[in-house]
PDB file of C-alpha atoms and ligand atoms in Angstrom:
ATOM      1  CA  MET A   1      15.504  12.270  -1.774  1.00 77.00           C
ATOM      2  CA  PRO A   2      18.394   9.774  -1.476  1.00 70.00           C
ATOM      3  CA  GLY A   3      17.455   6.196  -2.268  1.00 80.00           C
ATOM      4  CA  ARG A   4      14.171   7.082  -3.924  1.00 94.00           C
ATOM      5  CA  ARG A   5      13.654   5.561  -7.379  1.00 97.00           C
ATOM      6  CA  VAL A   6      11.135   7.076  -9.751  1.00 98.00           C
ATOM      7  CA  VAL A   7      10.539   4.642 -12.606  1.00 98.00           C
ATOM      8  CA  ALA A   8       8.325   5.459 -15.588  1.00 97.00           C
ATOM      9  CA  PHE A   9       6.714   2.854 -17.835  1.00 97.00           C
ATOM     10  CA  VAL A  10       5.184   3.520 -21.212  1.00 96.00           C
ATOM     11  CA  SER A  11       1.842   2.333 -19.927  1.00 94.00           C
ATOM     12  CA  ALA A  12       0.120   0.717 -16.986  1.00 93.00           C
ATOM     13  CA  ALA A  13       0.165  -2.504 -19.023  1.00 93.00           C
ATOM     14  CA  GLU A  14       3.992  -2.549 -18.790  1.00 95.00           C
ATOM     15  CA  LEU A  15       4.087  -1.331 -15.208  1.00 97.00           C
ATOM     16  CA  GLY A  16       1.900  -4.179 -13.907  1.00 97.00           C
ATOM     17  CA  PRO A  17       4.230  -7.104 -14.707  1.00 96.00           C
ATOM     18  CA  ALA A  18       7.241  -5.158 -13.343  1.00 97.00           C
ATOM     19  CA  LEU A  19       5.352  -4.557 -10.096  1.00 97.00           C
ATOM     20  CA  ALA A  20       4.566  -8.283  -9.858  1.00 98.00           C
ATOM     21  CA  ARG A  21       8.252  -9.139 -10.405  1.00 97.00           C
ATOM     22  CA  LEU A  22       9.259  -6.643  -7.692  1.00 97.00           C
ATOM     23  CA  ILE A  23       6.820  -8.204  -5.216  1.00 98.00           C
ATOM     24  CA  VAL A  24       8.053 -11.700  -6.025  1.00 98.00           C
ATOM     25  CA  SER A  25      11.695 -10.683  -5.663  1.00 97.00           C
ATOM     26  CA  ARG A  26      11.127  -9.101  -2.233  1.00 97.00           C
ATOM     27  CA  ALA A  27       9.041 -12.107  -1.150  1.00 98.00           C
ATOM     28  CA  GLU A  28      11.867 -14.464  -2.146  1.00 97.00           C
ATOM     29  CA  LYS A  29      14.364 -12.252  -0.321  1.00 96.00           C
ATOM     30  CA  ALA A  30      12.283 -12.275   2.884  1.00 96.00           C
ATOM     31  CA  VAL A  31      11.655 -16.011   2.835  1.00 95.00           C
ATOM     32  CA  SER A  32      15.244 -16.915   1.932  1.00 94.00           C
ATOM     33  CA  SER A  33      16.543 -14.748   4.788  1.00 94.00           C
ATOM     34  CA  GLY A  34      14.873 -17.177   7.170  1.00 91.00           C
ATOM     35  CA  ALA A  35      11.978 -14.876   8.121  1.00 92.00           C
ATOM     36  CA  PRO A  36       8.823 -16.823   9.020  1.00 91.00           C
ATOM     37  CA  SER A  37       6.844 -14.940   6.387  1.00 96.00           C
ATOM     38  CA  PHE A  38       6.802 -12.232   3.773  1.00 98.00           C
ATOM     39  CA  SER A  39       4.615  -9.426   5.122  1.00 98.00           C
ATOM     40  CA  LEU A  40       2.826  -7.384   2.506  1.00 98.00           C
ATOM     41  CA  GLY A  41       0.472  -4.439   3.008  1.00 98.00           C
ATOM     42  CA  LEU A  42      -2.079  -3.769   0.273  1.00 98.00           C
ATOM     43  CA  SER A  43      -3.886  -0.567  -0.630  1.00 98.00           C
ATOM     44  CA  GLY A  44      -7.189  -0.270  -2.410  1.00 98.00           C
ATOM     45  CA  GLY A  45      -8.256   1.874  -5.335  1.00 96.00           C
ATOM     46  CA  SER A  46      -6.543   1.259  -8.653  1.00 96.00           C
ATOM     47  CA  LEU A  47      -4.097  -1.252  -7.171  1.00 98.00           C
ATOM     48  CA  VAL A  48      -6.826  -3.864  -6.805  1.00 98.00           C
ATOM     49  CA  SER A  49      -7.246  -4.416 -10.526  1.00 97.00           C
ATOM     50  CA  ILE A  50      -3.503  -4.197 -11.282  1.00 97.00           C
ATOM     51  CA  LEU A  51      -2.605  -6.844  -8.693  1.00 98.00           C
ATOM     52  CA  SER A  52      -5.604  -9.024  -9.508  1.00 98.00           C
ATOM     53  CA  LYS A  53      -4.447  -9.180 -13.111  1.00 97.00           C
ATOM     54  CA  GLU A  54      -0.706  -9.534 -12.568  1.00 97.00           C
ATOM     55  CA  LEU A  55      -0.148 -11.763  -9.542  1.00 98.00           C
ATOM     56  CA  PRO A  56      -2.219 -14.752 -10.712  1.00 98.00           C
ATOM     57  CA  ALA A  57      -0.274 -14.561 -14.000  1.00 97.00           C
ATOM     58  CA  VAL A  58       3.064 -15.198 -12.241  1.00 97.00           C
ATOM     59  CA  PRO A  59       3.993 -18.838 -12.974  1.00 96.00           C
ATOM     60  CA  ASP A  60       4.138 -21.107  -9.900  1.00 95.00           C
ATOM     61  CA  LEU A  61       3.638 -18.261  -7.438  1.00 97.00           C
ATOM     62  CA  ASP A  62       3.792 -19.640  -3.905  1.00 96.00           C
ATOM     63  CA  CYS A  63       2.016 -17.362  -1.398  1.00 97.00           C
ATOM     64  CA  SER A  64       1.783 -19.936   1.379  1.00 96.00           C
ATOM     65  CA  ARG A  65       4.259 -17.957   3.489  1.00 96.00           C
ATOM     66  CA  TRP A  66       2.857 -14.532   2.745  1.00 98.00           C
ATOM     67  CA  LEU A  67       1.205 -12.510   5.496  1.00 98.00           C
ATOM     68  CA  VAL A  68      -1.122  -9.973   3.938  1.00 98.00           C
ATOM     69  CA  GLY A  69      -2.514  -6.883   5.657  1.00 98.00           C
ATOM     70  CA  PHE A  70      -4.131  -3.665   4.520  1.00 98.00           C
ATOM     71  CA  CYS A  71      -2.576  -0.200   4.476  1.00 98.00           C
ATOM     72  CA  ASP A  72      -6.064   1.219   4.955  1.00 98.00           C
ATOM     73  CA  GLU A  73      -9.609  -0.012   4.777  1.00 98.00           C
ATOM     74  CA  ARG A  74     -13.080   1.449   4.524  1.00 98.00           C
ATOM     75  CA  LEU A  75     -15.541   0.671   7.331  1.00 98.00           C
ATOM     76  CA  VAL A  76     -18.167  -1.062   5.225  1.00 98.00           C
ATOM     77  CA  PRO A  77     -19.313  -4.708   5.115  1.00 98.00           C
ATOM     78  CA  TYR A  78     -17.115  -7.066   3.097  1.00 98.00           C
ATOM     79  CA  ASP A  79     -19.804  -7.405   0.431  1.00 98.00           C
ATOM     80  CA  ASP A  80     -19.986  -3.643  -0.119  1.00 98.00           C
ATOM     81  CA  PRO A  81     -18.299  -2.602  -3.395  1.00 97.00           C
ATOM     82  CA  GLU A  82     -16.233  -0.095  -1.361  1.00 98.00           C
ATOM     83  CA  SER A  83     -14.655  -2.843   0.773  1.00 98.00           C
ATOM     84  CA  THR A  84     -11.021  -3.242  -0.229  1.00 98.00           C
ATOM     85  CA  TYR A  85     -10.859  -6.663   1.440  1.00 98.00           C
ATOM     86  CA  GLY A  86     -14.034  -7.742  -0.359  1.00 98.00           C
ATOM     87  CA  LEU A  87     -12.619  -6.726  -3.730  1.00 98.00           C
ATOM     88  CA  TYR A  88      -9.313  -8.521  -3.177  1.00 98.00           C
ATOM     89  CA  LYS A  89     -11.094 -11.603  -1.828  1.00 97.00           C
ATOM     90  CA  ASN A  90     -13.185 -11.926  -4.970  1.00 97.00           C
ATOM     91  CA  GLN A  91     -10.648 -10.800  -7.530  1.00 98.00           C
ATOM     92  CA  LEU A  92      -7.282 -11.937  -6.148  1.00 98.00           C
ATOM     93  CA  PHE A  93      -7.156 -14.066  -3.013  1.00 98.00           C
ATOM     94  CA  SER A  94      -9.437 -16.676  -4.548  1.00 95.00           C
ATOM     95  CA  LYS A  95      -6.796 -17.188  -7.281  1.00 97.00           C
ATOM     96  CA  LEU A  96      -3.728 -17.542  -5.002  1.00 97.00           C
ATOM     97  CA  ASN A  97      -2.607 -20.231  -2.576  1.00 95.00           C
ATOM     98  CA  LEU A  98      -2.882 -17.766   0.280  1.00 96.00           C
ATOM     99  CA  PRO A  99      -4.330 -19.363   3.409  1.00 95.00           C
ATOM    100  CA  ASP A 100      -7.209 -17.386   5.009  1.00 95.00           C
ATOM    101  CA  ASP A 101      -5.380 -17.219   8.310  1.00 96.00           C
ATOM    102  CA  ARG A 102      -2.525 -15.349   6.585  1.00 97.00           C
ATOM    103  CA  ILE A 103      -4.828 -12.426   5.759  1.00 98.00           C
ATOM    104  CA  LEU A 104      -5.231  -9.697   8.362  1.00 98.00           C
ATOM    105  CA  ALA A 105      -8.478  -7.874   7.703  1.00 98.00           C
ATOM    106  CA  ILE A 106     -10.460  -5.403   9.779  1.00 98.00           C
ATOM    107  CA  ASN A 107     -13.700  -6.385  11.505  1.00 98.00           C
ATOM    108  CA  PRO A 108     -16.167  -3.977   9.866  1.00 98.00           C
ATOM    109  CA  SER A 109     -18.930  -4.742  12.359  1.00 98.00           C
ATOM    110  CA  LEU A 110     -17.086  -2.819  15.097  1.00 98.00           C
ATOM    111  CA  PRO A 111     -17.424   0.932  15.700  1.00 98.00           C
ATOM    112  CA  VAL A 112     -14.605   2.677  13.857  1.00 98.00           C
ATOM    113  CA  GLN A 113     -12.317   3.417  16.797  1.00 98.00           C
ATOM    114  CA  GLN A 114     -12.629  -0.116  18.185  1.00 98.00           C
ATOM    115  CA  CYS A 115     -12.101  -1.449  14.693  1.00 98.00           C
ATOM    116  CA  ALA A 116      -8.762   0.400  14.494  1.00 98.00           C
ATOM    117  CA  GLU A 117      -7.734  -0.927  17.921  1.00 98.00           C
ATOM    118  CA  ASP A 118      -8.757  -4.437  16.958  1.00 98.00           C
ATOM    119  CA  TYR A 119      -6.748  -4.261  13.708  1.00 98.00           C
ATOM    120  CA  ALA A 120      -3.745  -2.855  15.626  1.00 98.00           C
ATOM    121  CA  SER A 121      -3.876  -5.807  18.007  1.00 98.00           C
ATOM    122  CA  LYS A 122      -4.089  -8.248  15.076  1.00 98.00           C
ATOM    123  CA  LEU A 123      -0.908  -6.660  13.691  1.00 98.00           C
ATOM    124  CA  SER A 124       0.819  -6.840  17.096  1.00 98.00           C
ATOM    125  CA  LYS A 125      -0.023 -10.517  17.380  1.00 98.00           C
ATOM    126  CA  ALA A 126       0.950 -11.396  13.824  1.00 97.00           C
ATOM    127  CA  PHE A 127       4.226  -9.473  14.000  1.00 97.00           C
ATOM    128  CA  ASN A 128       4.807 -10.611  17.570  1.00 96.00           C
ATOM    129  CA  THR A 129       5.616  -7.107  18.791  1.00 96.00           C
ATOM    130  CA  GLN A 130       4.173  -4.354  20.936  1.00 95.00           C
ATOM    131  CA  GLU A 131       6.312  -1.903  18.973  1.00 96.00           C
ATOM    132  CA  THR A 132       5.918  -0.680  15.414  1.00 98.00           C
ATOM    133  CA  PRO A 133       5.318  -3.617  13.028  1.00 98.00           C
ATOM    134  CA  VAL A 134       7.867  -3.708  10.216  1.00 98.00           C
ATOM    135  CA  PHE A 135       6.298  -4.798   6.918  1.00 98.00           C
ATOM    136  CA  ASP A 136       8.566  -6.264   4.258  1.00 98.00           C
ATOM    137  CA  MET A 137       6.639  -4.379   1.616  1.00 98.00           C
ATOM    138  CA  LEU A 138       3.828  -1.838   1.447  1.00 98.00           C
ATOM    139  CA  LEU A 139       2.011  -1.073  -1.788  1.00 98.00           C
ATOM    140  CA  LEU A 140       0.563   2.417  -1.774  1.00 98.00           C
ATOM    141  CA  GLY A 141      -1.631   4.470  -4.046  1.00 98.00           C
ATOM    142  CA  MET A 142      -1.912   8.226  -4.185  1.00 97.00           C
ATOM    143  CA  GLY A 143      -5.130  10.109  -4.752  1.00 96.00           C
ATOM    144  CA  PRO A 144      -5.301  13.243  -6.925  1.00 94.00           C
ATOM    145  CA  ASP A 145      -5.296  15.284  -3.664  1.00 95.00           C
ATOM    146  CA  GLY A 146      -1.986  13.681  -2.586  1.00 96.00           C
ATOM    147  CA  HIS A 147      -3.534  11.368   0.021  1.00 98.00           C
ATOM    148  CA  THR A 148      -2.125   7.948   0.649  1.00 98.00           C
ATOM    149  CA  CYS A 149      -3.514   5.158   2.851  1.00 98.00           C
ATOM    150  CA  SER A 150      -6.394   7.097   4.482  1.00 98.00           C
ATOM    151  CA  LEU A 151      -4.075   9.971   5.396  1.00 98.00           C
ATOM    152  CA  PHE A 152      -5.527  13.122   3.888  1.00 98.00           C
ATOM    153  CA  PRO A 153      -4.039  16.603   3.356  1.00 96.00           C
ATOM    154  CA  GLU A 154      -3.962  18.788   6.473  1.00 95.00           C
ATOM    155  CA  HIS A 155      -5.666  16.119   8.585  1.00 97.00           C
ATOM    156  CA  PRO A 156      -4.550  15.791  12.248  1.00 97.00           C
ATOM    157  CA  LEU A 157      -3.818  12.079  11.658  1.00 98.00           C
ATOM    158  CA  LEU A 158      -0.661  13.160   9.826  1.00 98.00           C
ATOM    159  CA  GLN A 159       0.756  14.055  13.262  1.00 97.00           C
ATOM    160  CA  GLU A 160      -0.002  10.663  14.832  1.00 98.00           C
ATOM    161  CA  LYS A 161       3.169   9.299  16.434  1.00 97.00           C
ATOM    162  CA  GLN A 162       1.959   6.744  19.009  1.00 97.00           C
ATOM    163  CA  LYS A 163      -0.662   4.576  17.357  1.00 98.00           C
ATOM    164  CA  THR A 164       0.150   2.019  14.668  1.00 98.00           C
ATOM    165  CA  VAL A 165      -3.400   2.079  13.318  1.00 98.00           C
ATOM    166  CA  ALA A 166      -5.789   5.027  13.538  1.00 98.00           C
ATOM    167  CA  SER A 167      -9.457   5.563  12.820  1.00 98.00           C
ATOM    168  CA  ILE A 168     -10.846   8.384  10.749  1.00 98.00           C
ATOM    169  CA  SER A 169     -14.512   9.426  10.719  1.00 98.00           C
ATOM    170  CA  ASP A 170     -14.304  12.451   8.470  1.00 97.00           C
ATOM    171  CA  SER A 171     -12.562  11.136   5.371  1.00 98.00           C
ATOM    172  CA  PRO A 172     -13.033  13.718   2.611  1.00 97.00           C
ATOM    173  CA  LYS A 173     -13.224  10.812   0.161  1.00 97.00           C
ATOM    174  CA  PRO A 174     -16.201   8.549   0.805  1.00 97.00           C
ATOM    175  CA  PRO A 175     -16.866   6.411   2.690  1.00 97.00           C
ATOM    176  CA  PRO A 176     -16.135   8.706   5.657  1.00 98.00           C
ATOM    177  CA  GLN A 177     -15.240   6.019   8.212  1.00 98.00           C
ATOM    178  CA  ARG A 178     -11.967   4.198   7.672  1.00 98.00           C
ATOM    179  CA  VAL A 179      -8.957   2.757   9.453  1.00 98.00           C
ATOM    180  CA  THR A 180      -5.417   3.401   8.343  1.00 98.00           C
ATOM    181  CA  LEU A 181      -1.815   2.572   9.105  1.00 98.00           C
ATOM    182  CA  THR A 182      -0.084   5.631  10.514  1.00 98.00           C
ATOM    183  CA  LEU A 183       3.046   7.275   9.115  1.00 98.00           C
ATOM    184  CA  PRO A 184       5.416   5.675  11.677  1.00 98.00           C
ATOM    185  CA  VAL A 185       4.363   2.228  10.421  1.00 98.00           C
ATOM    186  CA  VAL A 186       4.579   3.228   6.768  1.00 98.00           C
ATOM    187  CA  ASN A 187       8.041   4.689   7.262  1.00 98.00           C
ATOM    188  CA  ALA A 188       9.285   1.641   9.160  1.00 98.00           C
ATOM    189  CA  ALA A 189       8.668  -0.686   6.193  1.00 98.00           C
ATOM    190  CA  ARG A 190      11.570  -2.379   4.385  1.00 97.00           C
ATOM    191  CA  CYS A 191      10.220  -1.463   0.989  1.00 98.00           C
ATOM    192  CA  VAL A 192       7.483   1.024   0.049  1.00 98.00           C
ATOM    193  CA  VAL A 193       6.133   1.101  -3.482  1.00 98.00           C
ATOM    194  CA  PHE A 194       3.824   3.814  -4.772  1.00 98.00           C
ATOM    195  CA  VAL A 195       1.906   3.002  -7.921  1.00 98.00           C
ATOM    196  CA  SER A 196       0.453   5.979  -9.734  1.00 97.00           C
ATOM    197  CA  THR A 197      -1.005   5.887 -13.204  1.00 97.00           C
ATOM    198  CA  GLY A 198      -3.019   8.136 -15.478  1.00 96.00           C
ATOM    199  CA  GLY A 199      -2.971  11.790 -16.469  1.00 95.00           C
ATOM    200  CA  SER A 200      -5.179  12.792 -13.515  1.00 94.00           C
ATOM    201  CA  LYS A 201      -2.139  12.225 -11.261  1.00 96.00           C
ATOM    202  CA  ALA A 202       0.333  14.319 -13.334  1.00 97.00           C
ATOM    203  CA  SER A 203       0.075  17.663 -11.534  1.00 95.00           C
ATOM    204  CA  VAL A 204       0.007  16.246  -8.013  1.00 95.00           C
ATOM    205  CA  LEU A 205       2.912  13.933  -8.851  1.00 96.00           C
ATOM    206  CA  LYS A 206       4.942  16.927 -10.004  1.00 96.00           C
ATOM    207  CA  ALA A 207       4.113  18.922  -6.852  1.00 94.00           C
ATOM    208  CA  LEU A 208       4.953  15.959  -4.710  1.00 95.00           C
ATOM    209  CA  LEU A 209       8.223  14.891  -6.299  1.00 95.00           C
ATOM    210  CA  GLU A 210       9.532  18.311  -7.303  1.00 94.00           C
ATOM    211  CA  GLY A 211       8.057  20.481  -4.544  1.00 88.00           C
ATOM    212  CA  GLY A 212       5.400  23.114  -4.845  1.00 75.00           C
ATOM    213  CA  ASP A 213       3.454  25.736  -2.979  1.00 80.00           C
ATOM    214  CA  GLY A 214       0.916  24.800  -0.385  1.00 81.00           C
ATOM    215  CA  PRO A 215       0.817  22.344   2.485  1.00 85.00           C
ATOM    216  CA  VAL A 216       2.990  19.242   2.427  1.00 90.00           C
ATOM    217  CA  LEU A 217       1.044  16.417   0.847  1.00 96.00           C
ATOM    218  CA  PRO A 218       0.591  13.179   2.814  1.00 98.00           C
ATOM    219  CA  ALA A 219       2.329  11.058   0.173  1.00 98.00           C
ATOM    220  CA  ALA A 220       5.353  13.374   0.436  1.00 97.00           C
ATOM    221  CA  LEU A 221       5.675  12.420   4.111  1.00 97.00           C
ATOM    222  CA  VAL A 222       6.446   8.834   3.119  1.00 98.00           C
ATOM    223  CA  ALA A 223      10.204   8.433   3.514  1.00 97.00           C
ATOM    224  CA  PRO A 224      11.169   5.002   4.866  1.00 97.00           C
ATOM    225  CA  THR A 225      13.836   5.412   7.540  1.00 97.00           C
ATOM    226  CA  GLN A 226      15.761   2.284   6.499  1.00 93.00           C
ATOM    227  CA  GLY A 227      13.858   0.901   3.557  1.00 96.00           C
ATOM    228  CA  GLU A 228      13.580   1.329  -0.177  1.00 97.00           C
ATOM    229  CA  LEU A 229      11.143   3.758  -1.796  1.00 98.00           C
ATOM    230  CA  PHE A 230       9.852   3.255  -5.336  1.00 98.00           C
ATOM    231  CA  TRP A 231       7.521   5.421  -7.354  1.00 98.00           C
ATOM    232  CA  LEU A 232       6.236   3.352 -10.279  1.00 98.00           C
ATOM    233  CA  VAL A 233       4.388   5.584 -12.704  1.00 98.00           C
ATOM    234  CA  ASP A 234       3.192   5.483 -16.282  1.00 97.00           C
ATOM    235  CA  GLU A 235       3.994   8.100 -18.936  1.00 96.00           C
ATOM    236  CA  PRO A 236       0.681   9.997 -18.563  1.00 97.00           C
ATOM    237  CA  ALA A 237       1.304  10.408 -14.812  1.00 97.00           C
ATOM    238  CA  ALA A 238       4.968  11.341 -15.432  1.00 97.00           C
ATOM    239  CA  ALA A 239       4.140  13.803 -18.243  1.00 96.00           C
ATOM    240  CA  SER A 240       4.852  17.010 -16.245  1.00 96.00           C
ATOM    241  CA  LEU A 241       7.994  15.847 -14.440  1.00 97.00           C
ATOM    242  CA  THR A 242      11.299  17.557 -15.106  1.00 96.00           C
ATOM    243  CA  LEU A 243      13.374  15.560 -12.620  1.00 95.00           C
ATOM    244  CA  ASP A 244      15.441  12.616 -13.795  1.00 92.00           C
ATOM    245  CA  VAL A 245      13.215   9.588 -14.126  1.00 95.00           C
ATOM    246  CA  GLU A 246      14.336   6.032 -14.909  1.00 96.00           C
ATOM    247  CA  ARG A 247      12.641   4.820 -18.071  1.00 94.00           C
ATOM    248  CA  ALA A 248      11.816   1.136 -17.932  1.00 92.00           C
ATOM    249  CA  GLY A 249      11.174  -1.109 -20.909  1.00 81.00           C
ATOM    250  CA  PRO A 250       9.172  -4.304 -21.093  1.00 79.00           C
ATOM    251  CA  GLY A 251      10.619  -7.008 -18.891  1.00 82.00           C
ATOM    252  CA  ALA A 252      12.316  -4.462 -16.606  1.00 85.00           C
ATOM    253  CA  LYS A 253      13.518  -5.904 -13.309  1.00 86.00           C
ATOM    254  CA  LEU A 254      13.726  -3.388 -10.478  1.00 90.00           C
TER     255      LEU A 254
HETATM  256  O1  LIG B   1      -9.424   5.731  -1.079  1.00 64.59           O
HETATM  257  C1  LIG B   1      -8.364   5.254  -1.393  1.00 64.59           C
HETATM  258  O2  LIG B   1      -7.602   5.853  -2.368  1.00 64.59           O
HETATM  259  C2  LIG B   1      -6.197   5.631  -2.475  1.00 64.59           C
HETATM  260  C3  LIG B   1      -5.756   6.035  -3.876  1.00 64.59           C
HETATM  261  O3  LIG B   1      -6.487   5.282  -4.825  1.00 64.59           O
HETATM  262  P1  LIG B   1      -6.203   5.366  -6.400  1.00 64.59           P
HETATM  263  O4  LIG B   1      -7.405   4.689  -7.030  1.00 64.59           O
HETATM  264  O5  LIG B   1      -6.104   6.812  -6.750  1.00 64.59           O
HETATM  265  O6  LIG B   1      -4.947   4.601  -6.653  1.00 64.59           O
HETATM  266  C4  LIG B   1      -5.854   4.186  -2.140  1.00 64.59           C
HETATM  267  O7  LIG B   1      -4.460   4.008  -2.135  1.00 64.59           O
HETATM  268  C5  LIG B   1      -6.450   3.831  -0.769  1.00 64.59           C
HETATM  269  O8  LIG B   1      -6.119   2.523  -0.394  1.00 64.59           O
HETATM  270  C6  LIG B   1      -7.936   3.955  -0.854  1.00 64.59           C
HETATM  271  O9  LIG B   1      -8.580   3.672   0.375  1.00 64.59           O
END
């Protein structure tokens, strides 16, 4: 795929600081271009601990102009260990100078469909548009089944073209009720970064990046129309790949 960069790091410990540098560089680019904010969409899962370790370690990081949303979220109270917002609030946001009103979170007390509509209207307001919001950067994970956000293999939500945010009540990965950005929003972003680490991702990563039998995996449908696409992986995840992969050393700047 033209423009896609697949970058392999020896370990997740080397990948983390490079990811933090990439976020900071795109934040500086957005802010210096005169944009009112740097809009960043976070995913849950393994990204929570990577970001919670790496971002607070960036010297003098100024997040006062960041606008942070969620690529997907589980419909559980904030104090539930499955709440992505709850995890970031405790592990990351409390360590950054990120004002509360710059964080766009779901309202988990609403029924799931209303919750998705409510989150969509928060995005519309924050991005000041009735059209597709364009995030400066989205950070995505990929499950071992090839799902990303809460977009699962062979699920009808993969066909969603109108909504910016959708609800799902039958997520194959618990908890079953979630809200998720849709593919049109993901593919409108200026920069999309997948982070995939560990040997459990090796076979799906190969199928996804090199093609394979079976239905198209949700993560393979991520192809930003104008933006950059990065796959940051560690050696265990990259172990089965035969395509050309950039090898990055410590201190790599992307
Ligand atoms: O359930 C989810 O899983 C994916 C992938 O998580 P990972 O731990 O395999 O990286 C995550 O991106 C998504 O936000 C989350 O809701």
